[in-house]
Short mmCIF file of C-alpha atoms in Angstrom, two decimals:
data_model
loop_
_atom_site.label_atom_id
_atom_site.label_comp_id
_atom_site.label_asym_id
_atom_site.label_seq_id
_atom_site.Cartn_x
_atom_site.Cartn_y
_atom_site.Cartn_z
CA UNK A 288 40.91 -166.81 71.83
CA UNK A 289 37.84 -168.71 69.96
CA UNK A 290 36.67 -169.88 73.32
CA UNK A 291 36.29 -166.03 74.56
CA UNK A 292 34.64 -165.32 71.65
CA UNK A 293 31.93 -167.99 72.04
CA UNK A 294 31.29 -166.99 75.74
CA UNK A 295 31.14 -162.90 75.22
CA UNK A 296 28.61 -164.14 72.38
CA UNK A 297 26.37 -166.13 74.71
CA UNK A 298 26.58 -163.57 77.48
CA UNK A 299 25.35 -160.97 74.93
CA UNK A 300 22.34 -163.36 73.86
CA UNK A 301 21.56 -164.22 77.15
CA UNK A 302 21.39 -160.27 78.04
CA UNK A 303 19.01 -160.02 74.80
CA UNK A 304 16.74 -162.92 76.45
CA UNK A 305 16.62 -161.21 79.49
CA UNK A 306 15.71 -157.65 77.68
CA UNK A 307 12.95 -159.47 75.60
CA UNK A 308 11.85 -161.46 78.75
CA UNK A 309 11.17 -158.53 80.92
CA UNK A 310 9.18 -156.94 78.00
CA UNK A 311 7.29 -159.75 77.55
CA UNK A 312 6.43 -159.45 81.49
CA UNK A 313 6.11 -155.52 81.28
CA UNK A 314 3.64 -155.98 78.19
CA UNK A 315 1.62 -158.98 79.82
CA UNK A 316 0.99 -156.90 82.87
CA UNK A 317 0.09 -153.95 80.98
CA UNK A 318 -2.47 -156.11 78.69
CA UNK A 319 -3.59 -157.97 81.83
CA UNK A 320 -3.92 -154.26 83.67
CA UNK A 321 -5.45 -152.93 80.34
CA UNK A 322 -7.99 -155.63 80.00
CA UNK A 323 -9.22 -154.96 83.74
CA UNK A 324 -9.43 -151.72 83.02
CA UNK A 325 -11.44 -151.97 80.37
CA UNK A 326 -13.85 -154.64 82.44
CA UNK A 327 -14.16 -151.86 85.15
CA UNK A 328 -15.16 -148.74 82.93
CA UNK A 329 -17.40 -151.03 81.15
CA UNK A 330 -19.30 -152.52 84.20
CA UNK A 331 -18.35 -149.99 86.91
CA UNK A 332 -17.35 -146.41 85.80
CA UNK A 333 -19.36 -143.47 86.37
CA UNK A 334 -17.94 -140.72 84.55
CA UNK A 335 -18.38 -137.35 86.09
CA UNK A 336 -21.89 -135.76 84.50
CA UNK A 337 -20.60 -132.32 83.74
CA UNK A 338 -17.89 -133.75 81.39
CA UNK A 339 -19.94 -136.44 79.94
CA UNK A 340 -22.79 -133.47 79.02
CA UNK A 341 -19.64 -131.30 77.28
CA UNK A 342 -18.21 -134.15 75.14
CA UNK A 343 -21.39 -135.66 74.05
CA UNK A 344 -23.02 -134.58 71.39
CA UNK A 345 -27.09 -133.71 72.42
CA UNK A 346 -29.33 -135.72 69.77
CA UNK A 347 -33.27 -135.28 69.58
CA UNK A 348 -35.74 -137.21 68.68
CA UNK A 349 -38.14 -135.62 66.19
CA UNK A 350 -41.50 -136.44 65.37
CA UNK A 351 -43.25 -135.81 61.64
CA UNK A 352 -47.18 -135.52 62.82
CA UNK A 353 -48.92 -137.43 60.09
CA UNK A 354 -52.23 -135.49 58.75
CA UNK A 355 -55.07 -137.01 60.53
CA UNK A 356 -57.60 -138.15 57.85
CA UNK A 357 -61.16 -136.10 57.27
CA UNK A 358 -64.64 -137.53 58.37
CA UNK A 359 -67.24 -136.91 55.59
CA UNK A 360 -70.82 -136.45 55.18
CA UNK A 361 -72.65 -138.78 52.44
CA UNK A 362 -72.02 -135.50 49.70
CA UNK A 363 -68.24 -135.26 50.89
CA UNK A 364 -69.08 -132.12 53.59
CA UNK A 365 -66.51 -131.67 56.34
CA UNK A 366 -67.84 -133.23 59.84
CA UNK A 367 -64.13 -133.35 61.42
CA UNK A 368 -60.82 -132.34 59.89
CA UNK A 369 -57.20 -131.45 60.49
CA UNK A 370 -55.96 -127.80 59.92
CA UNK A 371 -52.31 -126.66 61.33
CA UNK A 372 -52.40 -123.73 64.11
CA UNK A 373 -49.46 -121.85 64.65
CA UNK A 374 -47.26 -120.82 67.98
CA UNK A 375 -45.54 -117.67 67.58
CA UNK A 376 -41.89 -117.11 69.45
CA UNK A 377 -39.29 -115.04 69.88
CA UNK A 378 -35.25 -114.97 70.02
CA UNK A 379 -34.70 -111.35 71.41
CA UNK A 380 -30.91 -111.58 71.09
CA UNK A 381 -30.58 -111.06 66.95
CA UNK A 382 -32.05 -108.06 66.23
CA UNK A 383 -29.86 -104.86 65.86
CA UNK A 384 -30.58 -102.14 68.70
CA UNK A 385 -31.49 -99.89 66.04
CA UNK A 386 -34.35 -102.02 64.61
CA UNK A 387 -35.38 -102.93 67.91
CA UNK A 388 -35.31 -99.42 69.61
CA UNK A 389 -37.27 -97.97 66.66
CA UNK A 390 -39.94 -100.56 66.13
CA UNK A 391 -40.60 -102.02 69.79
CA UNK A 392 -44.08 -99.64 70.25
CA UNK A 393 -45.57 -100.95 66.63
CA UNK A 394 -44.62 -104.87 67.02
CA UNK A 395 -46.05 -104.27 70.27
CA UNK A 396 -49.65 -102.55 68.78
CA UNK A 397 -49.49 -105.47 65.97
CA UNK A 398 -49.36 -108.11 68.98
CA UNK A 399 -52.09 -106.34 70.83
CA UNK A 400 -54.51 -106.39 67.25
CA UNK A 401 -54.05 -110.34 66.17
CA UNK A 402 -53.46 -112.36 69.46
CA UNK A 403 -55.32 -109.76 72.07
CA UNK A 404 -54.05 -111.70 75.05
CA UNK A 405 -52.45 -108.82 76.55
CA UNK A 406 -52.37 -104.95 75.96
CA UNK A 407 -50.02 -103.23 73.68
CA UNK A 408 -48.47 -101.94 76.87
CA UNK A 409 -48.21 -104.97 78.26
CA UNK A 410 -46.59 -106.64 75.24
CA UNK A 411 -44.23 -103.99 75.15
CA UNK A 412 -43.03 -104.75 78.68
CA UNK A 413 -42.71 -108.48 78.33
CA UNK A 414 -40.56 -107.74 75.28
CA UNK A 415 -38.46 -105.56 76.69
CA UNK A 416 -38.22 -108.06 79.69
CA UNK A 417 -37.05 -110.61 76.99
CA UNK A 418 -34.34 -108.15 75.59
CA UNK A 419 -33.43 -107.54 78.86
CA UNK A 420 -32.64 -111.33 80.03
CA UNK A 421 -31.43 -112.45 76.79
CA UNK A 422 -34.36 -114.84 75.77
CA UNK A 423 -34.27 -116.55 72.49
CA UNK A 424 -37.54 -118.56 72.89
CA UNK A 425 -40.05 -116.16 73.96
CA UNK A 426 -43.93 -117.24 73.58
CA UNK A 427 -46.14 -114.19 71.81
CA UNK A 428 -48.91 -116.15 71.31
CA UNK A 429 -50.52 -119.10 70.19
CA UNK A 430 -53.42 -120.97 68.23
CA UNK A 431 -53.43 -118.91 64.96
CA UNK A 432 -54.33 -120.07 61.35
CA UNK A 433 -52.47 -119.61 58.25
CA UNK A 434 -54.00 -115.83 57.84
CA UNK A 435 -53.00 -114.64 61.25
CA UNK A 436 -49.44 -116.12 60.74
CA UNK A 437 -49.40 -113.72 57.21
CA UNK A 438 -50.06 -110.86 59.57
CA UNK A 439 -47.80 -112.40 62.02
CA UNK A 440 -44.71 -111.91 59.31
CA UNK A 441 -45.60 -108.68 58.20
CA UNK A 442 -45.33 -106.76 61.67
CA UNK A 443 -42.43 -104.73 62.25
CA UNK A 444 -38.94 -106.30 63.21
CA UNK A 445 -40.38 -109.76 62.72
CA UNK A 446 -40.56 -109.12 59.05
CA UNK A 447 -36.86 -109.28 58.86
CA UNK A 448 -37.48 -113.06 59.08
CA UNK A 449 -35.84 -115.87 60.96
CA UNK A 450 -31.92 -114.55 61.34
CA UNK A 451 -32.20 -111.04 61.63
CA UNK A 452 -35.98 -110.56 63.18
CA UNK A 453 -36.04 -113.22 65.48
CA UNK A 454 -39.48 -114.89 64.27
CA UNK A 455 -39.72 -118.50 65.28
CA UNK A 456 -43.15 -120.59 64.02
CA UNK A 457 -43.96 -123.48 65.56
CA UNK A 458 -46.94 -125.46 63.76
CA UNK A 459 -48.96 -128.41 65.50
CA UNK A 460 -52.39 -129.83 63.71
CA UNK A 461 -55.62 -129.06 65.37
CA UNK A 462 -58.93 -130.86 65.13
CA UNK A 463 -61.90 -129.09 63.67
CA UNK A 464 -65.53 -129.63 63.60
CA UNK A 465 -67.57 -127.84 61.49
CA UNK A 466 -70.58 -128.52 62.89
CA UNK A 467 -69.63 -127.86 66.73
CA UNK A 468 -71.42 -129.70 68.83
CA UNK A 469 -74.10 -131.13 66.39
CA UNK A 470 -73.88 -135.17 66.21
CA UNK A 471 -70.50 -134.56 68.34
CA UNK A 472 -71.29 -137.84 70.10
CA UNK A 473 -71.47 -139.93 67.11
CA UNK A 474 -68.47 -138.35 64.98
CA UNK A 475 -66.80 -138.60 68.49
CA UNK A 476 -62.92 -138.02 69.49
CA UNK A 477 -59.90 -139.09 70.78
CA UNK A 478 -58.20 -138.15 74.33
CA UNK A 479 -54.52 -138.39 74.61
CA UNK A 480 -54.34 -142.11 76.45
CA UNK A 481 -51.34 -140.11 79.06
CA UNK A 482 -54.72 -137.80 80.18
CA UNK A 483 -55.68 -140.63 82.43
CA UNK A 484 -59.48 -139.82 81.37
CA UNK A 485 -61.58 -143.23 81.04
CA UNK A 486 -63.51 -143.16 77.40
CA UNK A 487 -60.94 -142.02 75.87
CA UNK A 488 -62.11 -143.02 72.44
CA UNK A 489 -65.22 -142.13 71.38
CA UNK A 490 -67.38 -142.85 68.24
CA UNK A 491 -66.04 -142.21 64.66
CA UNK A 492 -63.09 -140.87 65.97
CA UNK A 493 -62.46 -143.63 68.08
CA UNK A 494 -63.36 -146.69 66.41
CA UNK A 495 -61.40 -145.76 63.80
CA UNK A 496 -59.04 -143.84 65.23
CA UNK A 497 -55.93 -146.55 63.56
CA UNK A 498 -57.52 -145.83 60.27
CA UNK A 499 -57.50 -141.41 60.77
CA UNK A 500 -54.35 -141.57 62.38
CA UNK A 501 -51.82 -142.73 60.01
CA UNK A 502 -48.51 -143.11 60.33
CA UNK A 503 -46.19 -140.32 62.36
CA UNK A 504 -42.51 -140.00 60.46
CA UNK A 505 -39.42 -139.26 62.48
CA UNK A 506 -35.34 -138.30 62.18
CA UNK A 507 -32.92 -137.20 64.77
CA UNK A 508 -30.56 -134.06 64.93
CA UNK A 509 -27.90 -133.15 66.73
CA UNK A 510 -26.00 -130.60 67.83
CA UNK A 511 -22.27 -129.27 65.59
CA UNK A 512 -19.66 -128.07 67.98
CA UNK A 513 -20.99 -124.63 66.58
CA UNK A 514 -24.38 -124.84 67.71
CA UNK A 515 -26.03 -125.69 64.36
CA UNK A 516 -28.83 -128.16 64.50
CA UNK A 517 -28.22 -130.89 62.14
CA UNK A 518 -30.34 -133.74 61.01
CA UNK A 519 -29.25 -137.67 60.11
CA UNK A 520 -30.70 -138.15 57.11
CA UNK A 521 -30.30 -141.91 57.59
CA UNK A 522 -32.72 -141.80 59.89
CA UNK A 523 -35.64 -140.30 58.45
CA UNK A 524 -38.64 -141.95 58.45
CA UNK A 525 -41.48 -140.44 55.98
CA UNK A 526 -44.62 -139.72 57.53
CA UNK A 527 -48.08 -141.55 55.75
CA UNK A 528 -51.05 -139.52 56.97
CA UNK A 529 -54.60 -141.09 57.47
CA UNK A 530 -57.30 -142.40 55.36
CA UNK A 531 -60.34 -139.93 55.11
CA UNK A 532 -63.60 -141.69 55.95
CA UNK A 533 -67.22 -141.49 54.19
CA UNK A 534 -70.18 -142.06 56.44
CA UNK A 535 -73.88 -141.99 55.71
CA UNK A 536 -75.12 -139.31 57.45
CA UNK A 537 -76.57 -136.54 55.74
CA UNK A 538 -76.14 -132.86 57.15
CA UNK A 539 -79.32 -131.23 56.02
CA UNK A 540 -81.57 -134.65 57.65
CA UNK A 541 -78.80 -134.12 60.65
CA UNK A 542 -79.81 -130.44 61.29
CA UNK A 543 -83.58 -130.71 60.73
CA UNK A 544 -83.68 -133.76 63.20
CA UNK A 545 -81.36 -131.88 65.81
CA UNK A 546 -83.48 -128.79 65.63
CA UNK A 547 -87.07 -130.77 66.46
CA UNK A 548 -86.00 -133.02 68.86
CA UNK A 549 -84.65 -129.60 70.41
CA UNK A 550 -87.35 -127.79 70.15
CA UNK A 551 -89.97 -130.37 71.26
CA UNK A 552 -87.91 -131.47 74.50
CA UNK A 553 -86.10 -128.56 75.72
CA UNK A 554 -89.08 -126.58 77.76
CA UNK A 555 -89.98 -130.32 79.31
CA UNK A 556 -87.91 -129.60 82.38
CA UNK A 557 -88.85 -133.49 83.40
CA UNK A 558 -87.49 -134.99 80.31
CA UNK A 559 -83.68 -136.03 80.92
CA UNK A 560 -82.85 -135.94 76.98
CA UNK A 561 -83.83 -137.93 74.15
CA UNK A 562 -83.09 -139.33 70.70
CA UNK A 563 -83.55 -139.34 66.80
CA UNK A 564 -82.13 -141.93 64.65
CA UNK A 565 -83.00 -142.00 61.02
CA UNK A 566 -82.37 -144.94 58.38
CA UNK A 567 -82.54 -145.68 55.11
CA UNK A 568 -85.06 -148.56 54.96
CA UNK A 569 -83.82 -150.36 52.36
CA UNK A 570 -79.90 -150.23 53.60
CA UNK A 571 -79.73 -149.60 57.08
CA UNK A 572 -77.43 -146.61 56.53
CA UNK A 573 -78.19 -144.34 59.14
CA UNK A 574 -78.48 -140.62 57.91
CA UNK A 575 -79.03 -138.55 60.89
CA UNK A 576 -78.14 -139.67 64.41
CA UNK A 577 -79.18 -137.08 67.33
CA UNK A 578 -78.32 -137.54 71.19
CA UNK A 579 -79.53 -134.90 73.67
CA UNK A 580 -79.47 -134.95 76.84
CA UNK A 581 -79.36 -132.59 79.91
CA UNK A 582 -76.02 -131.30 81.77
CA UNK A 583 -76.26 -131.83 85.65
CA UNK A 584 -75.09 -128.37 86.30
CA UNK A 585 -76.64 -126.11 83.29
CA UNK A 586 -79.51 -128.48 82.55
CA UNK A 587 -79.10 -127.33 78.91
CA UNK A 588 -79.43 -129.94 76.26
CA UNK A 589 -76.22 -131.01 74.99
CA UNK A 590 -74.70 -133.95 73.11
CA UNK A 591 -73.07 -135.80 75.97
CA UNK A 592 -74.21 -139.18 75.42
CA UNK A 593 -74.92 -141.65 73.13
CA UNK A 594 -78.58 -142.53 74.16
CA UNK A 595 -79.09 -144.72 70.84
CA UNK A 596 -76.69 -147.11 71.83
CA UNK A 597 -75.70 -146.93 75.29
CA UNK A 598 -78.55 -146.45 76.92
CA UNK A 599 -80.99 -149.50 77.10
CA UNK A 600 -83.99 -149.45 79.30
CA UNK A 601 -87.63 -150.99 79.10
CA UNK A 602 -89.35 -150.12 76.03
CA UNK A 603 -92.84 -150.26 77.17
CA UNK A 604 -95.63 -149.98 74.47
CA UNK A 605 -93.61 -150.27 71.08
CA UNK A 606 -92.52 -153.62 72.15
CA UNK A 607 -95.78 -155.22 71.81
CA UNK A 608 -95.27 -155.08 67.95
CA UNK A 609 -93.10 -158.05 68.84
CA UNK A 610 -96.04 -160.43 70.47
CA UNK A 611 -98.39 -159.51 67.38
CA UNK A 612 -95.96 -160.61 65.15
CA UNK A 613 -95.23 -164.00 66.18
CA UNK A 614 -98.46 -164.64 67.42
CA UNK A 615 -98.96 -164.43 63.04
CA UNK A 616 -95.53 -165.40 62.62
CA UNK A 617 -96.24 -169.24 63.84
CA UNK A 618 -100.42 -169.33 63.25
CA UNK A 619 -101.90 -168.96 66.73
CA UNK A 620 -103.84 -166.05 64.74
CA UNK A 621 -104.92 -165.46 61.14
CA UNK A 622 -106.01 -162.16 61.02
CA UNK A 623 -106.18 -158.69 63.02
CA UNK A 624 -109.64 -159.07 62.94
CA UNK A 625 -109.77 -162.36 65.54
CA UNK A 626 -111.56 -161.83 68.67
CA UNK A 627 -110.15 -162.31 72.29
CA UNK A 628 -112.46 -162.42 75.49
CA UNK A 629 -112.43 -159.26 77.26
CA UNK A 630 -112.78 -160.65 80.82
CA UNK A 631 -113.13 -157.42 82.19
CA UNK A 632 -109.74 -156.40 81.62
CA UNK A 633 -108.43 -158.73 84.02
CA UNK A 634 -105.91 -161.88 83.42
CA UNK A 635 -106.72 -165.12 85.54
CA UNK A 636 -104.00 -166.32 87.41
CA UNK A 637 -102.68 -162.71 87.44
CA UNK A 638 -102.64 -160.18 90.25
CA UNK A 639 -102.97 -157.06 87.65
CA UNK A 640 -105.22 -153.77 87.97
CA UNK A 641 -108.33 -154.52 85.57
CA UNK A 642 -107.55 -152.94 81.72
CA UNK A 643 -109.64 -149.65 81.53
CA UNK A 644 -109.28 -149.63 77.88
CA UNK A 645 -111.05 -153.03 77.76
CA UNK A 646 -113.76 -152.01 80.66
CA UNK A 647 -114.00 -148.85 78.80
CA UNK A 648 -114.61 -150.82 75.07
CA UNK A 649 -117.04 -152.97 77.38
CA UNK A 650 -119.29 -150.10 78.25
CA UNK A 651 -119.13 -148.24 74.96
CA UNK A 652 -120.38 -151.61 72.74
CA UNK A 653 -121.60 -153.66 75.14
CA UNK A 654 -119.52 -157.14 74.06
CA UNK A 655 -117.50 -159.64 75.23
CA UNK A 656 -114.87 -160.25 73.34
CA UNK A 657 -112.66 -157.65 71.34
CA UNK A 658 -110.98 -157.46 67.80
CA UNK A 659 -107.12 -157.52 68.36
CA UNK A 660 -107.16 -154.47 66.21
CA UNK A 661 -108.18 -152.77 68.61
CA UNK A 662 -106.54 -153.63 71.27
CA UNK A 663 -103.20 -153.08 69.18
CA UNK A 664 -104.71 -149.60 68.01
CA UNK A 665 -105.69 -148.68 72.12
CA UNK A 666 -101.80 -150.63 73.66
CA UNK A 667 -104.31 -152.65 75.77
CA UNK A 668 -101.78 -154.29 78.26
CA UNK A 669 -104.43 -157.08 78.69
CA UNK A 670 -104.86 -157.83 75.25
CA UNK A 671 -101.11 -158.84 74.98
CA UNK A 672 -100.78 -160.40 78.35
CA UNK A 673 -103.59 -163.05 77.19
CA UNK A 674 -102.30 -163.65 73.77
CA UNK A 675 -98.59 -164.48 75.32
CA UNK A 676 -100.13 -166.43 78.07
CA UNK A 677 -103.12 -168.58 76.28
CA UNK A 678 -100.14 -169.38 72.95
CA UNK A 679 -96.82 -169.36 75.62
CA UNK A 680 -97.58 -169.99 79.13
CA UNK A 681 -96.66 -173.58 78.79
CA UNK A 682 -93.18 -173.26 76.78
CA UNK A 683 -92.35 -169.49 77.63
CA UNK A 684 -88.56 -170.31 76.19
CA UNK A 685 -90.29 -170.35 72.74
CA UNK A 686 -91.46 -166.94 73.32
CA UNK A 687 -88.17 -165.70 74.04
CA UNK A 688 -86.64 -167.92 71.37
CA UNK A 689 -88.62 -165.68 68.87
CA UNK A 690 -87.31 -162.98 70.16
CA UNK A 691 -83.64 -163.64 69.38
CA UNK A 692 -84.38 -164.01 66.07
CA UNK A 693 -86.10 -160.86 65.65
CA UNK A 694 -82.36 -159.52 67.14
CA UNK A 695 -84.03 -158.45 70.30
CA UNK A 696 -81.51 -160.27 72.57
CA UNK A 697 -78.46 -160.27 71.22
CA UNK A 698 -76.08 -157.04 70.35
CA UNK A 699 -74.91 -156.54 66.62
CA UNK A 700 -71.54 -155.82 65.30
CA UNK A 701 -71.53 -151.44 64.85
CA UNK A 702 -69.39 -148.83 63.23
CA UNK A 703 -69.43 -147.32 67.12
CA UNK A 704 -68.24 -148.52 70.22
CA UNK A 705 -70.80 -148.75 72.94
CA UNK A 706 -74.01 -150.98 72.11
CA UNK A 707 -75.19 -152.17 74.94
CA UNK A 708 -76.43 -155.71 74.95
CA UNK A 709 -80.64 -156.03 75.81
CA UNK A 710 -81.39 -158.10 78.31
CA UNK A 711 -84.23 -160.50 77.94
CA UNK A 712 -85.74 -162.99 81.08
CA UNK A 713 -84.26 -166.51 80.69
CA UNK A 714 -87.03 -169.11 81.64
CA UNK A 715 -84.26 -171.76 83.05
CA UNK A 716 -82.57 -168.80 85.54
CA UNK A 717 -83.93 -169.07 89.05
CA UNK A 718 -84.97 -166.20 89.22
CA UNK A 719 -87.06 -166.59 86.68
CA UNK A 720 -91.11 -165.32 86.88
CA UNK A 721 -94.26 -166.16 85.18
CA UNK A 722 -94.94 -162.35 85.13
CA UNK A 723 -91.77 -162.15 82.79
CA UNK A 724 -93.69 -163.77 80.47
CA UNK A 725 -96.70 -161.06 80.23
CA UNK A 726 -93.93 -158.20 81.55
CA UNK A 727 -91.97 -159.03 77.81
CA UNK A 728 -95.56 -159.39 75.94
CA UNK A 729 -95.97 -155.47 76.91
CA UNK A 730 -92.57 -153.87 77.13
CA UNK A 731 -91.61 -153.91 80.71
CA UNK A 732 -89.30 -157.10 81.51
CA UNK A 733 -86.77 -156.18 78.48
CA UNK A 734 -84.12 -154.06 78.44
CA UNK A 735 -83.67 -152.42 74.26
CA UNK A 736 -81.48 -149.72 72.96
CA UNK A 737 -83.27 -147.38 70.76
CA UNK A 738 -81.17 -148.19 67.89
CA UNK A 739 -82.18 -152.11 68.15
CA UNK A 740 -85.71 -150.93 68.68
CA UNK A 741 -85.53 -149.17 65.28
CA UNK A 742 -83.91 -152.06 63.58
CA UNK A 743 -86.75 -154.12 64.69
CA UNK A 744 -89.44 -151.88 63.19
CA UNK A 745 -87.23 -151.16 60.28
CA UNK A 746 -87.47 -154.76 59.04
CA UNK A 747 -91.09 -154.33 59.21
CA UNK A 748 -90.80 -151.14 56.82
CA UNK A 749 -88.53 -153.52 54.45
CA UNK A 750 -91.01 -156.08 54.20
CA UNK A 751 -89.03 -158.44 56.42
CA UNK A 752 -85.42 -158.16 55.69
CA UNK A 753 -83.43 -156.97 58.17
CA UNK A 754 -80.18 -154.85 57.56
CA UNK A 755 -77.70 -153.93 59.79
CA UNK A 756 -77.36 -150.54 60.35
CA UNK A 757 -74.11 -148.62 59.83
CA UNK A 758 -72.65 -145.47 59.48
CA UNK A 759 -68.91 -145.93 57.85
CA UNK A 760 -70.16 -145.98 53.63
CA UNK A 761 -66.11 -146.03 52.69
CA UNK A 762 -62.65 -145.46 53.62
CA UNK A 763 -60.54 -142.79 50.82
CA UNK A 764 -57.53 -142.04 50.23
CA UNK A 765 -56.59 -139.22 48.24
CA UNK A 766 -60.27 -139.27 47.17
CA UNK A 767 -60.01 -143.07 46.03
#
């Protein structure tokens, strides 16, 4: 009986062993199955678009524009700032058909008065078109300040506000400049970089562009299962808007230089532009800068170019200032008043047209030799041509030597993109010239910008101290 008893027990656990077994197997399979599965939607699956657009929720991206910092005048007057302009739309679905019916013809008179894009008629159509298909982002109109948007809200139906007008406002910061046009190429700009347009940052605007800019702010939203936008506050960044910046010009200098070089150049059909640059002589801050010069297509005189800085060429006669000096500079003369031998205008060794001022100085007095006065006071080519030669022939590299330390071969460090570096003759090239010599003595084997030209001549005014010249006085924030 005990024996029975014993075996229908071990039967019954082996039956239990068996049960357990198999769900060990069914659960191994379904973890190994499970575990593939998961492998293959990870790595593999595709899920079908139009189901994965319904479940997901749609999450944007929104930018916070930072306030692009103000370029001052010297006295704090506005040469480029950052005002908002306004885009006006319209969701045609909220309004009830008894607002709409009744004040359709005056919203579309209202349109007609402040954007004048279109006809009242016309306004009225594409309204109605709106209505008609349901729109709920309809464009009115665009590029309006903070008055026109007041008028904007107080037209008929959109005066009923967001909900139960329809009025949408969309604001985006525009740059303004004052001035228009006047010193446009030294304040300068900035081109969005996706334009593809080469230049894309120009003077101030440019240069400085990481300083004006500031720092954009952004969050994301989303989309409830009712439609309502909603915003993770967890990731909103604060926007930090840009620094303002101070520069040295001064208007009033700005628009009297403008206005001369203007009206002295613009009836000289043969002149392709010109320049003014004014600075202070004992800082080198520059207080007007002017750049004119002539469109290909309208020939009118606009500010297209940067001639101060970007445009170096041969400087002719005002060069010769350079000679003079270091012909005192390092005692191969002692005064103004030294003679030179006229030689009838022409060099020896040199294959240049005889000097008429000196044959002319010859004839009128009747002597031989000239005061360097003179010739400084007449630009005799000759007289500077002799000087270099009789003190430089022999080591020309000194000449030039003097000349980079007068900062007539090297560019400076400026508050604008663009210098162009002069070009001096190199008496070790091989294509080197002892005309180069008497071409630099008078202004024709050099290549200056105007604005190193006037830093040459503006250590002269200062007694001999050279400054740099700039055009950034400060960077402000908040007027600090």
């Amino acid at each position: 009986m005990m024996a029975t008893d014993e075996n229908k027990k071990r039967k019954k656990a082996d039956a239990v062993g068996v049960i357990l077994y198999a769900i060990y197997l069914l659960m191994l399979v379904a973890s190994v199955g499970l575990i593939a599965r998961i492998i293959y939607i990870q790595a593999f699956f595709t899920p079908d678009p139009a189901i994965e657009k319904v479940l997901t929720p749609s999450s944007r991206l929104v930018v916070i524009e930072a306030t692009r910092g103000n370029i001052l005048a010297r006295d704090g007057r506005m040469l480029a700032t950052t005002y908002p302009e306004y885009d006006i739309f319209l969701d045609c679905t909220v309004q009830p058909d008894s607002i709409w019916n009744t004040y359709l013809g005056d919203l579309s008179k209202g349109l007609n008065r402040i954007f004048k894009e279109h006809s009242a008629l016309q306004y009225r159509k594409m309204l109605e078109k709106g209505r008609k298909k349901g729109s709920r982002y309809l464009k009115l109109g665009g590029g309006i300040d903070m008055n026109g948007l007041e008028e904007v809200r107080q037209l008929p139906i959109l005066n009923s506000g967001k909900y139960r007008g329809g009025l949408i406002v969309e604001a985006k910061n525009k740059r303004h400049y004052p001035y228009g046009t006047m010193s446009r190429r030294t304040i300068g700009f900035v081109r969005d970089l996706r334009s593809g347009v080469q230049n894309s940052h120009i003077g101030l605007e440019g240069k400085f562009d990481y300083i004006l800019h500031g720092q954009d702010g952004r969050f994301w939203t989303t989309k409830s299962d009712f439609g309502q936008v909603q915003r993770f506050d967890s990731t909103y960044v604060k926007s930090t808007d840009g620094s303002d910046i101070r520069t040295t010009l001064d208007v009033d200098y700005q628009i009297i230089a403008h206005n001369a070089l203007k009206e002295n150049i613009e009836n000289e059909k043969d002149l392709e532009g010109g320049c003014v640059v004014l600075m202070d002589v004992k800082t080198g801050a520059i207080r007007a800068m002017v750049n004119l010069l002539r469109d290909g297509k309208t020939r009118k005189l606009e500010e297209i170019s940067n001639l101060a800085i970007g445009r170096k060429g041969e400087p002719g006669s005002v060069f010769k200032t350079s000679c003079l000096m270091m012909m005192l500079e390092n005692n191969h003369i002692h005064s103004l008043d030294e003679t030179v031998p006229t030689n009838h205008g022409v060099l020896s060794g040199y294959s240049y047209a005889p000097d008429v001022h000196i044959t002319d100085y010859e004839r009128k007095t009747g002597r031989s030799r000239m005061p360097i006065i003179d010739g400084f006071k007449v630009s005799s080519n000759y007289m500077f041509r002799y000087l270099a030669v009789q003190n430089y022939g022999h080591r020309p590299e000194k000449y030039f030597s003097n000349l980079y330390s007068y900062k007539l071969g090297t560019p400076f460090e400026f508050d604008i993109e663009g210098l162009a570096a002069p070009t001096l003759p190199d008496p070790k090239s091989k294509t080197w010239s002892k005309t180069d010599l008497t071409g630099a003595a008078t202004g024709y084997a050099v290549d200056e910008t105007p604005l190193q030209i006037l830093c040459f001549y503006n250590a002269i005014a200062a007694g001999g101290k050279m400054m740099r010249p700039y055009l950034v006085e400060s960077i402000e924030q908040n007027g600090e």
